[in-house]
Amino acid sequence: MAIDTVPPLISAQINYLIGHSPFSVKVEQMWSGCKNPNFLDRFTLVIPYCLDNIKWDITFNAMYPLAAPDVIFGPEDEGFQPYGSGTGQSSKNSLANWNSRDPSQLHSLIVELRDAYMAYQRRRIGEIDDERVKFEISTMLSREGIEMHMSLGTDKDAPGDIHRKYTYRCTAEYLPNLEQMVNTQVKDAVSSIEIRRKFIQSLAPHLGRPIEADPVWLLYIEQWNFLLLDFIYLSYIADSILFYVASSVESDSLLQLACCLLENSYTSILLTRCSSYLGEKYSTHFNAHGAPVKSPTLSEYPWSRRWNSSEKADRIFDFLADVALNFKKLRLDFRANTSSLTNMANDQRMAGSPRQQLAKLFEESLRLTIPEELDIDPAIAPCQNPKFGDYQCNNAMGLWSKVKGKSTQFKNPQQIGQAIKANLPSSEMLDGSSIAGPGFVNVKLSGQWIAKSIQNMLMDGIETWAPKLSVKRAVVDFSSPNIAKEMHVGHLRSTIIGDTLARMLEYSNVEVLRRNHVGDWGTQFGMLIEFLFEKFPSLEVVNDQAIGDLEDMLAFYKASKLRFDSDPDFKERAQRAVVSLQAGEEKYRKAWAEICKISRTGYEKVYEHLGVELEEKGESFYNPYIPNALELLNKKGLIEESEGARVIFIEGKKIPLIVVKRDGGYNYASTDLAALWYRLNEEKAEWIIYVTDVGQREHFEMLFAAAKRAGWLPADDKTYPKASHVGFGLVLGEDGKRFRTRSTETVKLVDLLIEAKSRCKTALIERGKDKEWTGEELDKTAEAVGYGAVKYADLKNNRTTNYTFSFDQMLNDKGNTAVYLLYAHARICSIIRKSGKDIEELKKVGKIDLAHPDERVLGLHLLQFAEVVEDSCTNLLPNGLCEYLYNLSEDFTGFYTNCQVVGSAEETSRLLLCEATAVVMRKCFHLLGITPVYKI
């Protein structure tokens, strides 16, 4: 839909309606009815309702857009009078208080009118004698939170639990006779003797065994949020084939067709779990967040309401017979996963961190406890006091506040807690539960289950513990040095925080686009290029020999800046050079490229030291996208003139976001808007993370607010795609001031890293390691410990606070430092080496037993690794992972102090526990960008 010529105030109303409507509203047939035919001020709204759409015409006054619109209903709805008989106003007075500067007014009006239309149709139900017509009207009226329990009839029971409770909007309103009406209607299409015989005979050759058709089910799959209208169950000797056909709420649209194999021994598996596997593997009808998307319209699909019973049955048969041809392949694929399904049959929750698995258990318990409260997320947290348990569910108090005063069996929150505890499903992961205080449900994890989970990780790899995030692709924008300037200690935080966030997301199976948004464009390049040409007037080709290395470039920059500030003629020539550069003149572009190349060579050395990978997409890359981005914002009415500049006003901010300067030039905001548009639309990022100092917080708040007003980002920060600013504090010296050299110069980052490595090497030599190790071993260890110490000293702090840079503290081998942690890891490796055992062979034949209390403490802490990484990703706070790593080393110390490893009766189990600790520590080091050492 093109709304380029719609007046801005009307356009804002339409865009808000489309972006925020709870139902999939569309706009079509836009036309003009005013004196100026270039203004489109009339359009038809297509609003989904039942299995069809309703269409209302909306007319604005383009020449007077502050006036409320007119709504013209369809001719078939003459009895629909939402404003009352002759009053001219609705009960909510939407039109009387119209103010089109509020973009949500049209949205509120349409939602209000649709609700009124639904009430109108409900009233009509009692006026209709035809039961079929009454069924068509009543079944699809929207209603929140219903519960259905559909049976198969009197012949057989359903395989598995099909008793469903809903947490999402269901598109059917349950009436007492709905099940009977649906069964009658659908069975009429498939259960005639001849059609049934033909159906069975045609499918049997493909499946290789006799089959039998059972009555039809009506079922709602909770996770997928659509209604299953035709559900055919076929018993297949020892196995069962489950065919189901689903139609979306929009008429004549096919949403999904799937085929599942259920082995007899797995009939206790929830159908949705099996459906989820096949849906992910074979369906293209869901977006990255698991929400259904509309399929292409299929006017000939067999279950259309347009076909009579016999035609419908024939078409269902033809369609399913074709699907059966592929059944054997599906069957083989599905059986390849039977080992995991066997585990699911015993415990359907063997996936995710302990917290996630407990949440699934408590989710089932909460549904049984308070079935009328549907949108409840289990509140699971570690117990603060280990004597009460390992985790606790904290939902009882919140539920009591919801049901108090209503008709309920509970008299206080503790009774709710008792019910939650009683309704917990049995699971091998639990070793008991108890109630504390006003309904807190404490649970203790089974030691055997913890040991088994750790042993599985050792066999299958630490990647199996990776958290599951809902985002699939993210951009992490970090480091971002300026061309012609050396990287200093201020770039340290952005670089290592951004790298750690990228590593954690990558470990969580997110595709990460690491972006280095370097400052490689702007007025300073006119100054640099003009000074270069002045210094070398006869230079034909600019190269690094003319300027030197990055250190010379910094001196070159200072000299040109001094000249720019003191010489008006030079300043004017520099400004003209910017114009020539932006116009693409070859001489200026070559000079600019060489200056960028010299700078790039300098900061790539720093990245090599730090082990950081980045893809450069600087300001110059996004410059061509600025005009289009601003034009899109302008068309939406966001950009205004203010004091000669073009700006976007942001609610709650005293100053606007300037997007075009008074002289017509672009600035950081215009570049960042173009970059944000590019990342959302070209790179298809779902999460865009900017890592800069906290001083830029307001800039990014305004940037994100503008993007939300434009509809580029959703208004809800919890919804993807989203953008986040990761702010960090200053690096301070031991005097409490900004960290600088004695000559008050900013500390160069490369000098700082060289100093850290040098101090570590000196300390190792003092311990006589130069006599035990080769020169290469000594150098690599000093580098790993030195660079790791610098990184960890930063990352262990909450990034939003300032921290004091101290070599003495960060290189201390005691306390919460990288040196201590690296030494702890090396000691664990030494224990395993000294045992003389083949640890890989022990993984295959050995078994972990957590009989000693300190063994269990260590095992539980290891198992919590995934949820710590998940929290660190979600909150964008790497210090949580540092805290976990330090506590892990402390727990291992307690275990090793109280539990003899080598030479004990439990040697095999304890060596495996040592190995598991080392594996998790190494993964922590990797996520923090630290290279582990194996001997000290």
Short mmCIF file of N, CA, C and O in Angstrom, two decimals, residues 13 25 139 147 175 222 242 261 350 386 397 418 450 483 595 630 643 655 758 797 804 825 827:
data_model
loop_
_atom_site.label_atom_id
_atom_site.label_comp_id
_atom_site.label_asym_id
_atom_site.label_seq_id
_atom_site.Cartn_x
_atom_site.Cartn_y
_atom_site.Cartn_z
N GLN A 13 -2.11 8.20 11.47
CA GLN A 13 -3.21 7.38 11.99
C GLN A 13 -3.21 5.99 11.36
O GLN A 13 -3.35 4.97 12.05
N VAL A 25 -5.29 -6.07 10.32
CA VAL A 25 -6.07 -5.14 9.51
C VAL A 25 -5.27 -4.73 8.28
O VAL A 25 -4.05 -4.63 8.32
N THR A 139 -19.17 -19.61 16.06
CA THR A 139 -17.96 -20.36 16.43
C THR A 139 -16.70 -19.53 16.43
O THR A 139 -15.76 -19.85 17.13
N GLU A 147 -11.41 -23.07 27.62
CA GLU A 147 -10.85 -24.41 27.85
C GLU A 147 -11.74 -25.42 27.15
O GLU A 147 -12.96 -25.35 27.22
N LEU A 175 -19.28 -23.04 22.82
CA LEU A 175 -20.69 -23.13 23.17
C LEU A 175 -20.97 -24.57 23.60
O LEU A 175 -20.27 -25.49 23.19
N GLU A 222 -1.60 -25.29 21.26
CA GLU A 222 -1.36 -24.06 22.03
C GLU A 222 -0.21 -23.22 21.48
O GLU A 222 -0.33 -22.04 21.30
N LEU A 242 -0.55 -39.84 12.49
CA LEU A 242 -1.40 -38.73 12.86
C LEU A 242 -1.38 -37.71 11.74
O LEU A 242 -0.37 -37.06 11.50
N LEU A 261 4.60 -39.57 13.33
CA LEU A 261 4.60 -40.98 13.72
C LEU A 261 4.67 -41.06 15.24
O LEU A 261 5.54 -40.46 15.85
N MET A 350 13.54 -32.81 29.23
CA MET A 350 14.99 -32.99 29.28
C MET A 350 15.69 -32.05 28.31
O MET A 350 16.39 -32.48 27.41
N PRO A 386 20.64 -22.60 50.91
CA PRO A 386 20.67 -23.97 50.37
C PRO A 386 20.00 -25.01 51.26
O PRO A 386 19.61 -26.07 50.77
N MET A 397 2.22 -15.86 46.07
CA MET A 397 1.79 -14.53 46.52
C MET A 397 1.10 -13.76 45.39
O MET A 397 0.06 -13.13 45.59
N GLN A 418 0.76 -24.89 48.60
CA GLN A 418 0.58 -26.33 48.84
C GLN A 418 -0.01 -27.02 47.61
O GLN A 418 0.39 -28.13 47.24
N ILE A 450 21.69 -34.69 38.50
CA ILE A 450 22.77 -33.73 38.29
C ILE A 450 24.00 -34.44 37.71
O ILE A 450 24.61 -33.98 36.74
N ILE A 483 39.38 7.29 12.65
CA ILE A 483 40.52 7.29 11.72
C ILE A 483 41.45 8.45 12.04
O ILE A 483 41.02 9.52 12.44
N ILE A 595 44.84 7.41 4.02
CA ILE A 595 44.80 7.79 5.44
C ILE A 595 44.05 6.71 6.23
O ILE A 595 44.49 6.31 7.32
N LEU A 630 16.24 9.49 5.64
CA LEU A 630 15.60 10.74 6.03
C LEU A 630 14.30 10.97 5.25
O LEU A 630 13.33 11.52 5.79
N GLU A 643 14.93 26.37 13.71
CA GLU A 643 16.10 27.26 13.76
C GLU A 643 17.08 26.96 12.64
O GLU A 643 18.30 26.93 12.85
N ILE A 655 15.74 18.84 24.07
CA ILE A 655 16.30 19.22 22.78
C ILE A 655 15.91 18.17 21.75
O ILE A 655 15.74 17.02 22.08
N SER A 758 54.61 -7.55 29.69
CA SER A 758 55.97 -7.42 30.21
C SER A 758 56.01 -7.74 31.70
O SER A 758 56.91 -8.43 32.18
N ASN A 797 33.57 -6.03 36.58
CA ASN A 797 32.81 -4.91 37.14
C ASN A 797 31.51 -4.72 36.38
O ASN A 797 31.43 -5.01 35.18
N THR A 804 38.77 1.44 38.54
CA THR A 804 40.14 1.92 38.68
C THR A 804 41.10 0.92 38.04
O THR A 804 41.09 -0.27 38.37
N HIS A 825 42.74 -23.11 36.93
CA HIS A 825 42.51 -24.02 35.82
C HIS A 825 43.75 -24.88 35.56
O HIS A 825 43.64 -26.10 35.33
N ARG A 827 45.95 -25.79 37.71
CA ARG A 827 46.07 -26.78 38.79
C ARG A 827 45.14 -27.98 38.54
O ARG A 827 45.51 -29.12 38.80
#
